[in-house]
PDB file of C-alpha atoms in Angstrom:
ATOM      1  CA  UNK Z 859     127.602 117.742 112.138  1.00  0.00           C
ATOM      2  CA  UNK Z 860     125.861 119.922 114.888  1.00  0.00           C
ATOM      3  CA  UNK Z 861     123.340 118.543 116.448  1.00  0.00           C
ATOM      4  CA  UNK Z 862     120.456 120.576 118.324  1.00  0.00           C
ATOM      5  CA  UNK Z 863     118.031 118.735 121.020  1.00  0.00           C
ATOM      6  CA  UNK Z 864     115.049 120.968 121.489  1.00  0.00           C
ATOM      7  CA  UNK Z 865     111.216 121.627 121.078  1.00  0.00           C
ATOM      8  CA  UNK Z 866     109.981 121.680 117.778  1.00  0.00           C
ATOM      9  CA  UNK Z 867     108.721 125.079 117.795  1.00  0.00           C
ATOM     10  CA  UNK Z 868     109.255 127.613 115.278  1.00  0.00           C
ATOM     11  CA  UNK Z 869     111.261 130.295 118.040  1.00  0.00           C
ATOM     12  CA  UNK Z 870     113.280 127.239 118.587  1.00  0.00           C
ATOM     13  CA  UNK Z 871     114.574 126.526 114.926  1.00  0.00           C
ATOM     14  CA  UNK Z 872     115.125 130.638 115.128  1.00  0.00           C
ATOM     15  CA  UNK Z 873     117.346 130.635 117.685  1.00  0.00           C
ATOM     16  CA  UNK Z 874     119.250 127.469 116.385  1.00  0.00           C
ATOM     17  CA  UNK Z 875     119.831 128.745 113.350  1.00  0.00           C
ATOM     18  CA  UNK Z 876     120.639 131.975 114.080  1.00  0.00           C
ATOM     19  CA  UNK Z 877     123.162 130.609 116.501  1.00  0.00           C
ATOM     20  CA  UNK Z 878     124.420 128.647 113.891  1.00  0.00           C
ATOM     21  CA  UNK Z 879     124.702 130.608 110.943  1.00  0.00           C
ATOM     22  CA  UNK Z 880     126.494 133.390 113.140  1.00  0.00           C
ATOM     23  CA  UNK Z 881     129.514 130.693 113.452  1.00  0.00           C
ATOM     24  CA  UNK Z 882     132.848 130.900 111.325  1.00  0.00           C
ATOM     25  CA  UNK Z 883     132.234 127.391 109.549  1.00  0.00           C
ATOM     26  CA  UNK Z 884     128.241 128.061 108.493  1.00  0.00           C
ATOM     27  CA  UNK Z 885     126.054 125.055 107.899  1.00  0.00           C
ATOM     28  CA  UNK Z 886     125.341 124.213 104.043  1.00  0.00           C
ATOM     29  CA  UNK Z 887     122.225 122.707 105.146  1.00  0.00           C
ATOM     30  CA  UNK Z 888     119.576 122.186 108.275  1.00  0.00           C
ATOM     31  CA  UNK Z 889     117.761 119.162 108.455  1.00  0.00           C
ATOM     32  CA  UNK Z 890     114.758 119.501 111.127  1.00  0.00           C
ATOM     33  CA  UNK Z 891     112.508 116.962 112.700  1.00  0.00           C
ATOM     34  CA  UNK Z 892     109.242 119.047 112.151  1.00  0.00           C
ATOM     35  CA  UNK Z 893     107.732 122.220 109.714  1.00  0.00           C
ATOM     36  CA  UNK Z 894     107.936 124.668 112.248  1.00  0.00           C
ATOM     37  CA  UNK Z 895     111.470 124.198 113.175  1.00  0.00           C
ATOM     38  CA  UNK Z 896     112.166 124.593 109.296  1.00  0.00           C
ATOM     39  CA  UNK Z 897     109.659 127.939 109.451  1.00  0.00           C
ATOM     40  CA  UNK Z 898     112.035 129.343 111.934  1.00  0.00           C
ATOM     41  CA  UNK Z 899     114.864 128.050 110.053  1.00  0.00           C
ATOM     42  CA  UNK Z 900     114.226 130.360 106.758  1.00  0.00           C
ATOM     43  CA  UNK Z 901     113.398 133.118 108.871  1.00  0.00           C
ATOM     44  CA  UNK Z 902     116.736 133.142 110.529  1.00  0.00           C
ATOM     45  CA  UNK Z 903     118.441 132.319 106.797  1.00  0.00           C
ATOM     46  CA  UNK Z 904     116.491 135.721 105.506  1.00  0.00           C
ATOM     47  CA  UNK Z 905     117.660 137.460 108.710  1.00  0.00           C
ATOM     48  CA  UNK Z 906     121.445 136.590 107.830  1.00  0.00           C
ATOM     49  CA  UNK Z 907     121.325 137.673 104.315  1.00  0.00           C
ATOM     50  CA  UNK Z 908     121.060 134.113 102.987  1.00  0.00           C
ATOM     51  CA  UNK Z 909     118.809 132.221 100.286  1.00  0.00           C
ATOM     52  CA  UNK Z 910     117.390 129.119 101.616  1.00  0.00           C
ATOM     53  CA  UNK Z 911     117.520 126.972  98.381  1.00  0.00           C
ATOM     54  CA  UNK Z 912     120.292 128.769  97.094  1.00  0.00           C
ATOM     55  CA  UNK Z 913     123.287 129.922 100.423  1.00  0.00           C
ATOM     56  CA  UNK Z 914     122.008 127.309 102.205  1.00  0.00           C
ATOM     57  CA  UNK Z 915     119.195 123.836 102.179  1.00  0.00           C
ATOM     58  CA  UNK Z 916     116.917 122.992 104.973  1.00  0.00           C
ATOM     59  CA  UNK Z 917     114.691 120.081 104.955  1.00  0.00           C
ATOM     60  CA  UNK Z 918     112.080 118.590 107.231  1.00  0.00           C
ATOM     61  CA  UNK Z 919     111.212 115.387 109.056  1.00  0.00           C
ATOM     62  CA  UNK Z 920     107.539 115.062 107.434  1.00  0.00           C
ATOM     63  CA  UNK Z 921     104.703 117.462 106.548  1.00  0.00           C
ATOM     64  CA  UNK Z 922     102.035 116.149 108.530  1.00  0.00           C
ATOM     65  CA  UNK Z 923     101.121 119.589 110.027  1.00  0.00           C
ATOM     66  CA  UNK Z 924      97.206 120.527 108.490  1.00  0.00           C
ATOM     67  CA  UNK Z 925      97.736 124.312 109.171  1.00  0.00           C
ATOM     68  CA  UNK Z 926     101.411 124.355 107.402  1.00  0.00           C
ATOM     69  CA  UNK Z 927     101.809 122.628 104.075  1.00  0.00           C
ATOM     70  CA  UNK Z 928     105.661 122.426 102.453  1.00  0.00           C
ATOM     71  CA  UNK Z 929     104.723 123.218  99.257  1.00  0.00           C
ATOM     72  CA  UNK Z 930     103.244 126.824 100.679  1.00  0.00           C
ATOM     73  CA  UNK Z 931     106.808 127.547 102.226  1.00  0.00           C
ATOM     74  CA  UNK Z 932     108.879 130.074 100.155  1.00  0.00           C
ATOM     75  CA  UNK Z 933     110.418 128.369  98.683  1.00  0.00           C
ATOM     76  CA  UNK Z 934     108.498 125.185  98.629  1.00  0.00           C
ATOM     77  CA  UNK Z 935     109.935 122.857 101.288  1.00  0.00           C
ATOM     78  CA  UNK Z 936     111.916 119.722 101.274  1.00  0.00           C
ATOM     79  CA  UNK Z 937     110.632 116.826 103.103  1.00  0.00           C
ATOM     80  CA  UNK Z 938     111.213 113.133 104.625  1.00  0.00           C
ATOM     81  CA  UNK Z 939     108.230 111.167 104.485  1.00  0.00           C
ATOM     82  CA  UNK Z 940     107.855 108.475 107.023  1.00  0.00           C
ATOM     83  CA  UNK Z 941     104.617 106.155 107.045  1.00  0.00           C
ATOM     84  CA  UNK Z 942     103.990 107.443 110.719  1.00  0.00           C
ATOM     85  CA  UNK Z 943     100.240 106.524 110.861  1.00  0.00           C
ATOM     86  CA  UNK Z 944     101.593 103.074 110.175  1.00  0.00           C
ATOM     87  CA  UNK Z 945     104.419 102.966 112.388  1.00  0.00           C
ATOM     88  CA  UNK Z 946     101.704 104.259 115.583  1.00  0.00           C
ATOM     89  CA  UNK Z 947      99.371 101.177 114.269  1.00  0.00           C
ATOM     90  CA  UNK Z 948     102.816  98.750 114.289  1.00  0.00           C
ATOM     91  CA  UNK Z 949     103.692 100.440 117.586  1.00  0.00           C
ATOM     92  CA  UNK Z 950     100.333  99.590 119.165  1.00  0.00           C
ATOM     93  CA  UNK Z 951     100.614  95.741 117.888  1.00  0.00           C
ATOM     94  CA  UNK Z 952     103.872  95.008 119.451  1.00  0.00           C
ATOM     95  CA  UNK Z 953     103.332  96.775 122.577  1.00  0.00           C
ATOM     96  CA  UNK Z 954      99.763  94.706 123.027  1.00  0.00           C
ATOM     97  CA  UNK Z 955     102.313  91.716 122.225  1.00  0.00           C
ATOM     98  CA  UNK Z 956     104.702  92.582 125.001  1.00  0.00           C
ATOM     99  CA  UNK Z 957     101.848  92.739 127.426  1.00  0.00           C
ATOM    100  CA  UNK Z 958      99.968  89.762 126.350  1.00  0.00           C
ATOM    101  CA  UNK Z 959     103.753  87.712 126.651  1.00  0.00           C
ATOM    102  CA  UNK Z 960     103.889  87.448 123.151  1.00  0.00           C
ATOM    103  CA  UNK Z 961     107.867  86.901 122.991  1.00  0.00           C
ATOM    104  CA  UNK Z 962     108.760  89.196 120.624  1.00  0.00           C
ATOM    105  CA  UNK Z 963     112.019  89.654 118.571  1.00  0.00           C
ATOM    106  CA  UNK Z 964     112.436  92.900 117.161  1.00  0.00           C
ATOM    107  CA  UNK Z 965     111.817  95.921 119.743  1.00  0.00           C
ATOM    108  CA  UNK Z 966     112.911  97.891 116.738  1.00  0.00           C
ATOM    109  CA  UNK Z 967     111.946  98.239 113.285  1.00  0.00           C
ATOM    110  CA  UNK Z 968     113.652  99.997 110.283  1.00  0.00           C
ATOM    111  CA  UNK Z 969     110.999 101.361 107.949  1.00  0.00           C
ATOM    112  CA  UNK Z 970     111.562 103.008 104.756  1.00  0.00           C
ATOM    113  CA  UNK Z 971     111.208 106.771 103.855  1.00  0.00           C
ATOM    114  CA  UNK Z 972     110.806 108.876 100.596  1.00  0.00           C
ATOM    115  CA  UNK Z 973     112.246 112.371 100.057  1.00  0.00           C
ATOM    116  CA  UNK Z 974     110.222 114.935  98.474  1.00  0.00           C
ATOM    117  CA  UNK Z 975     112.734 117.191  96.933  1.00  0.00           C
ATOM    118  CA  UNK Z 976     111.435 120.760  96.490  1.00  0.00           C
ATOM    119  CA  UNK Z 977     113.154 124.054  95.925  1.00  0.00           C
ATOM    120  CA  UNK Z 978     114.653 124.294  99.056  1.00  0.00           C
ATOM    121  CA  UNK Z 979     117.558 121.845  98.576  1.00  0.00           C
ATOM    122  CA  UNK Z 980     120.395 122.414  96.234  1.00  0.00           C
ATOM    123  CA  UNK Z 981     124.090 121.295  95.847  1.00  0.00           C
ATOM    124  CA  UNK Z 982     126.321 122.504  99.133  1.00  0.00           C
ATOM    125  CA  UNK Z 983     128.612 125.001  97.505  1.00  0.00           C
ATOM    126  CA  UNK Z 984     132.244 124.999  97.668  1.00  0.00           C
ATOM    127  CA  UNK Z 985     133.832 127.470 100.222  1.00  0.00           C
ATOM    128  CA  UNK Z 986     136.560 127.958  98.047  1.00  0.00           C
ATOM    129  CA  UNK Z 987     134.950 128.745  94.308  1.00  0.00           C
ATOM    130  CA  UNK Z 988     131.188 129.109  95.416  1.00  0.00           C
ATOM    131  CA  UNK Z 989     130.173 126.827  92.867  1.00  0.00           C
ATOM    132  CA  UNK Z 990     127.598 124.124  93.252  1.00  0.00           C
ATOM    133  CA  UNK Z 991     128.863 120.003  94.105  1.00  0.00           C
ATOM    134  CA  UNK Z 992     127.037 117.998  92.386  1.00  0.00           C
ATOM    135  CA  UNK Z 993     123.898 116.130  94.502  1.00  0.00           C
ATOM    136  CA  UNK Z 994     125.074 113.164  95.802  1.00  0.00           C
ATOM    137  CA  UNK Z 995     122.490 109.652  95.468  1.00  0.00           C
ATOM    138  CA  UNK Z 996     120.272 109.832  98.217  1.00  0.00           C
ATOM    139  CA  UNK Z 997     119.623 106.025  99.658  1.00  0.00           C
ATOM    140  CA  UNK Z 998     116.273 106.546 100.547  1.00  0.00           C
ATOM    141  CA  UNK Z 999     113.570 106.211  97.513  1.00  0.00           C
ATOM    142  CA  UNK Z1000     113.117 109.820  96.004  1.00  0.00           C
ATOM    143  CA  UNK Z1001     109.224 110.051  94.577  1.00  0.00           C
ATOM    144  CA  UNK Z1002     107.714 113.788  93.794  1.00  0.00           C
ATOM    145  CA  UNK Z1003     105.620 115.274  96.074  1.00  0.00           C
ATOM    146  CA  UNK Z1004     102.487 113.484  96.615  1.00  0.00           C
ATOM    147  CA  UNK Z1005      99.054 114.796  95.779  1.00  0.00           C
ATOM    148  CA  UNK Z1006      96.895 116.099  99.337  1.00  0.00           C
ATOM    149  CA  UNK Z1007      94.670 113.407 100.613  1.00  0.00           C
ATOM    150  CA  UNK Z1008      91.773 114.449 103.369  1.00  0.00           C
ATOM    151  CA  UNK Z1009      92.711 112.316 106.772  1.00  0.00           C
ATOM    152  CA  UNK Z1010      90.178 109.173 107.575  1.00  0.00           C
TER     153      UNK Z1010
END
């Protein structure tokens, strides 16, 4: 695995990925922490030649950007959906806890997330035979993609 520490900005997951797809052993897949690394992402993969979907799969850390839906990305974007509203709420409770003295055990919580499989994912293809692997079971809960809600 490569990993890239860096602004989430769309120039950003350009760059990456250009970098990266330029190397001998390509990535099969990208997976990005927001929607604009991932826009920058399939512009580098068109750049190269490539198919996102198809050559190679990106998906993204949430879709919680108002101005840049998943489902409007071409093709329609993979995502990880975390409950982050919750997790800032949770966030704010323990850290009132910690200053009130409230001995508290866990500084860290595990939370469960739900993938939202769109177009952009698909099988990582052999190197040898370019034909597709089969998927392999994802361990987080897969759910389609949920129907737009307007914020509170």
């Amino acid at each position: 695995s490569r990993i890239v520490n860096a602004p989430m900005t769309e120039e950003v997951g350009h760059r990456s990925a250009r970098a990266l797809l330029r190397e001998a052993s390509r990535p099969t897949a990208f997976v990005v922490s927001s929607v604009l690394l991932a826009l920058g992402v399939y512009r580098a993969a068109r750049e190269a030649g490539l198919v996102v979907g198809r050559d190679v799969s990106v998906i993204a850390h949430d879709d919680a950007l108002p101005f840049l839906k998943a489902e409007t990305f071409d093709p329609p974007l993979a995502t990880i959906l975390s409950p982050i509203r919750q997790a800032g709420y949770r966030l704010g409770e323990m850290l009132i806890e910690r200053i009130s003295g409230v001995k508290t055990d866990a500084l860290q919580e595990v939370w469960p997330v739900d993938i939202v499989f769109r177009a952009s994912v698909a099988p990582p293809r052999e190197q040898d035979t370019g034909r597709a692997r089969s998927r392999p079971a994802a361990d987080a809960r897969v759910r389609p993609a949920p129907e737009r809600r307007p914020p509170r």
